[in-house]
Amino acid sequence: MRVVETIAECRKELSKLRQFGGRTGFVPTMGALHAGHVSLMEICRRQVEISVASIFVNPTQFAPTEDLSRYPRPLEHDLELCRASGVDLVFVPTVAEMYPPLAQTNVSVSTLTTLWEGQLRPTHFQGVTTVVTKLFNIVQPQFAFFGQKDYQQQAILRRMVQDLDQPVRIRTCSTIRESDGLAMSSRNAYLTSEQRSQATQIYRGLAKSESLWQAGDRSPAALEHAIKTTIAEVPALDIDYVAIVDPETLKLLDTIDTGAVALVACRLGTTRLIDNLLLGNARQIVESD
């Protein structure tokens, strides 16, 4: 496994790897890797001949009041996980490498970024789409792998690559969970042991909506109510939003015909937690690219 820090080095190493042909898969990360990231890298490794990961804590997707300064950066541990997952090349750029002093170009997706996370973090998704576009331009993968846990992010990136005719296919991979259902996240490290236990109530709420769905309930209002009331059983969880939305447009549904996505965001102390659940044919929609 090669580790490079500059764009020039990354392109040089990729040229060497590609001299015998093969497809390139890419897993962009902000580091603080866990089993969810490992799953993405292993899926990538199985589906392509050349696997690339990046580790870059992107400052442009953090608001001034957010956790950029304390975001975990265990680089050596992350590199060991990349190596164990069979990654061929890891790109670990500096902020100056990705954003030189005269840079002034951003990539922005409109409507999808104004909803849900975009309402609460208005600068976040422009930072994501800009850095991902830059990384796609540098790595030039045929496939890029993202986790379902960040559902809105993958929907925005799908829209972006389609609108900009970027020659990369987005692969959305199932959320990896702890044994008690908590979605794996780098920010789980912020939780105390008590909060860690309380956080599992989010998945219990989502599971309740799935039970209703499987029993034949197709009312978005009923599913939303079930999630909210279940989460509310743990007063420490402060709900930002619960929404039953269209898998592609992310707009609220009045009725559910074939599929939907249940989105949840909560605050637990100073930590924000997001999760989601695919209902009906939403999985097929996500997997169609």
XYZ file of C-alpha atoms in Angstrom:
289
model
C 0.000 0.000 0.000
C 1.298 3.424 -0.954
C 0.537 6.586 1.031
C 0.835 9.930 -0.764
C 0.250 13.512 0.325
C 0.268 15.565 -2.870
C -1.967 15.630 -5.928
C 1.041 15.099 -8.192
C 2.144 12.023 -6.227
C -1.384 10.645 -6.255
C -1.662 10.949 -10.022
C 1.800 9.450 -10.515
C 1.021 6.402 -8.379
C -2.354 5.936 -10.049
C -0.673 6.002 -13.448
C 1.591 3.160 -12.309
C -1.310 1.140 -10.938
C -3.312 1.589 -14.144
C -0.583 0.575 -16.577
C -1.980 -2.960 -16.660
C -5.603 -1.817 -16.888
C -8.387 -2.363 -14.385
C -11.161 -0.332 -12.854
C -10.583 2.113 -10.008
C -12.777 2.306 -6.920
C -12.592 5.144 -4.412
C -13.582 5.503 -0.758
C -13.298 9.133 0.420
C -13.146 9.484 4.209
C -12.368 12.025 6.913
C -10.441 9.432 8.872
C -11.291 8.219 12.385
C -12.084 4.990 10.596
C -14.356 2.305 12.037
C -15.987 -0.915 10.860
C -18.327 1.025 8.575
C -15.391 2.454 6.655
C -13.684 -0.942 6.620
C -16.817 -2.423 5.069
C -16.754 0.225 2.316
C -13.086 -0.448 1.588
C -13.612 -4.205 1.509
C -16.592 -3.878 -0.842
C -14.502 -1.608 -3.044
C -11.639 -4.115 -3.026
C -13.978 -6.925 -4.145
C -15.577 -4.959 -6.971
C -12.578 -3.318 -8.649
C -8.951 -4.010 -9.479
C -7.506 -0.767 -8.050
C -8.741 0.512 -4.693
C -8.054 4.023 -3.431
C -8.996 5.716 -0.165
C -8.536 9.285 0.974
C -8.185 10.632 4.498
C -8.899 14.346 4.707
C -10.735 16.287 7.397
C -12.350 18.793 5.076
C -12.614 22.196 6.792
C -15.113 23.640 4.314
C -17.890 21.305 5.442
C -17.673 22.462 9.065
C -19.391 25.605 10.306
C -17.389 27.854 12.682
C -19.355 26.525 15.666
C -18.870 22.854 14.777
C -16.278 20.276 15.814
C -13.468 20.735 13.273
C -10.802 21.347 15.912
C -11.697 18.297 17.988
C -12.538 15.891 15.175
C -10.449 12.749 15.842
C -7.381 12.246 13.647
C -5.775 8.861 14.500
C -3.816 8.685 11.244
C -1.566 5.703 11.990
C -4.522 3.602 13.130
C -6.470 4.655 10.042
C -3.619 3.635 7.750
C -3.415 0.233 9.427
C -7.123 -0.303 8.746
C -6.642 0.734 5.122
C -3.750 -1.699 4.785
C -5.717 -4.544 6.381
C -8.634 -3.825 4.028
C -6.450 -4.293 0.958
C -6.367 -0.673 -0.201
C -3.720 -0.026 -2.861
C -3.294 3.730 -2.454
C -4.187 6.195 0.301
C -4.283 9.919 -0.446
C -3.674 12.021 2.683
C -3.500 15.655 1.539
C -3.020 18.733 3.668
C -5.529 21.563 3.708
C -3.074 23.715 1.732
C -2.811 21.008 -0.933
C -6.575 20.843 -1.405
C -7.285 24.557 -0.971
C -4.381 26.703 -2.186
C -4.495 30.408 -1.242
C -6.066 31.679 -4.479
C -8.806 29.019 -4.705
C -12.265 30.534 -5.163
C -14.373 27.894 -6.934
C -17.166 25.933 -5.266
C -19.537 23.239 -6.475
C -23.118 23.582 -5.291
C -26.238 21.441 -5.709
C -29.365 23.502 -5.181
C -32.660 22.055 -3.923
C -31.482 18.866 -2.241
C -29.001 20.789 -0.097
C -31.683 23.088 1.347
C -33.541 20.264 3.082
C -33.003 18.536 6.448
C -29.281 18.662 7.219
C -28.990 21.604 4.842
C -31.461 23.653 6.882
C -29.464 23.115 10.057
C -25.991 23.195 8.476
C -26.368 25.595 5.524
C -22.698 25.588 4.481
C -22.093 21.878 4.955
C -23.085 20.333 1.656
C -21.311 22.883 -0.528
C -18.153 21.886 1.299
C -18.917 18.225 0.627
C -19.717 18.593 -3.070
C -16.699 20.807 -3.672
C -14.194 18.504 -2.002
C -15.698 15.355 -3.520
C -15.555 16.893 -6.994
C -11.905 17.786 -6.426
C -11.163 14.268 -5.198
C -12.981 12.727 -8.159
C -10.906 14.912 -10.499
C -7.697 13.805 -8.791
C -8.434 10.076 -8.459
C -10.680 9.674 -11.540
C -12.431 6.544 -10.265
C -15.070 4.574 -12.121
C -16.821 3.818 -8.816
C -17.085 5.661 -5.494
C -18.385 4.040 -2.321
C -20.408 5.841 0.348
C -22.356 4.711 3.403
C -26.135 4.759 3.595
C -25.938 6.347 7.049
C -25.290 9.713 5.409
C -28.338 9.262 3.204
C -28.835 12.873 2.178
C -25.162 13.165 1.273
C -25.260 10.203 -1.095
C -28.470 11.505 -2.699
C -26.807 14.876 -3.309
C -23.681 13.260 -4.739
C -25.778 11.105 -7.070
C -27.508 14.249 -8.303
C -24.166 16.011 -8.713
C -22.472 13.327 -10.797
C -25.536 13.065 -13.017
C -25.906 16.818 -13.500
C -22.194 17.369 -14.184
C -21.767 14.227 -16.325
C -19.001 13.038 -14.054
C -17.901 9.551 -15.196
C -18.226 7.913 -11.796
C -20.916 5.633 -10.419
C -21.969 6.098 -6.813
C -22.292 2.892 -4.823
C -24.316 3.293 -1.618
C -23.522 0.575 0.917
C -25.672 -0.506 3.849
C -25.182 1.122 7.230
C -22.962 -0.892 9.555
C -24.348 -1.056 13.077
C -23.171 -2.045 16.519
C -24.759 -5.181 17.979
C -27.386 -3.020 19.722
C -28.351 -1.219 16.512
C -26.441 2.046 16.914
C -25.169 3.223 13.538
C -21.386 3.340 13.491
C -20.028 6.874 13.299
C -16.724 8.571 14.017
C -18.627 10.984 16.258
C -19.765 8.150 18.524
C -16.362 8.607 20.164
C -17.710 11.826 21.704
C -20.383 9.934 23.678
C -20.054 9.014 27.336
C -20.938 5.439 28.286
C -24.368 6.604 29.457
C -24.973 8.554 26.264
C -23.787 5.593 24.212
C -26.558 3.505 25.772
C -29.141 6.265 25.296
C -28.242 6.685 21.627
C -29.529 3.218 20.774
C -33.070 4.560 21.183
C -32.738 6.202 17.767
C -32.547 2.847 16.042
C -35.377 1.505 18.200
C -37.538 4.290 16.832
C -36.596 3.449 13.261
C -37.201 -0.242 13.918
C -40.674 0.614 15.214
C -41.498 2.320 11.910
C -40.240 -0.724 10.023
C -42.505 -2.976 12.079
C -45.488 -0.791 11.214
C -44.497 -0.835 7.555
C -44.232 -4.616 7.516
C -47.647 -4.802 9.163
C -49.086 -2.838 6.242
C -49.164 0.722 7.590
C -48.428 3.146 4.741
C -49.190 6.396 6.564
C -46.141 8.705 6.729
C -47.712 10.493 9.699
C -48.122 7.232 11.617
C -44.569 6.118 10.895
C -43.175 9.510 11.896
C -45.228 9.508 15.099
C -43.954 6.043 16.019
C -40.339 7.130 15.620
C -40.792 10.359 17.572
C -42.654 8.794 20.480
C -40.102 5.989 20.780
C -37.141 8.381 20.774
C -38.941 10.673 23.237
C -38.817 7.865 25.802
C -35.199 8.965 26.332
C -35.455 12.657 27.343
C -31.741 13.258 26.779
C -32.285 12.817 23.043
C -33.268 16.165 21.543
C -34.883 15.595 18.138
C -33.821 17.916 15.308
C -36.108 16.239 12.803
C -37.894 13.016 11.930
C -39.130 12.795 8.353
C -40.572 10.205 5.986
C -39.318 11.278 2.574
C -39.118 10.356 -1.077
C -35.904 8.368 -1.694
C -34.795 10.631 -4.554
C -36.218 14.115 -3.935
C -36.019 13.903 -0.112
C -39.333 15.751 0.058
C -41.956 14.871 2.650
C -44.493 12.299 1.539
C -48.243 12.597 2.059
C -48.724 8.987 1.041
C -46.342 6.124 0.362
C -46.885 4.206 -2.845
C -43.869 1.918 -3.071
C -41.037 3.151 -0.888
C -39.691 5.828 1.426
C -36.776 6.741 3.650
C -37.158 7.503 7.332
C -34.643 10.200 8.297
C -33.707 11.031 11.887
C -31.366 13.589 13.431
C -30.945 14.071 17.178
C -28.670 15.844 19.602
C -27.293 14.055 22.616
C -25.362 16.458 24.764
C -23.013 18.233 22.349
C -23.074 15.409 19.783
C -25.314 15.257 16.715
C -26.397 11.819 15.571
C -28.103 10.964 12.284
C -29.608 7.711 11.070
C -32.122 6.436 8.552
C -34.035 3.395 7.391
C -35.066 2.371 3.888
C -38.676 1.261 3.502
C -40.232 -0.656 0.618
C -38.439 -0.318 -2.701
C -36.130 2.470 -1.504
C -33.221 0.009 -1.524
C -33.721 -0.679 -5.233
C -33.829 3.052 -5.949
C -30.606 3.640 -4.031
C -28.848 0.765 -5.762
C -29.893 1.846 -9.272
C -27.110 3.814 -10.933
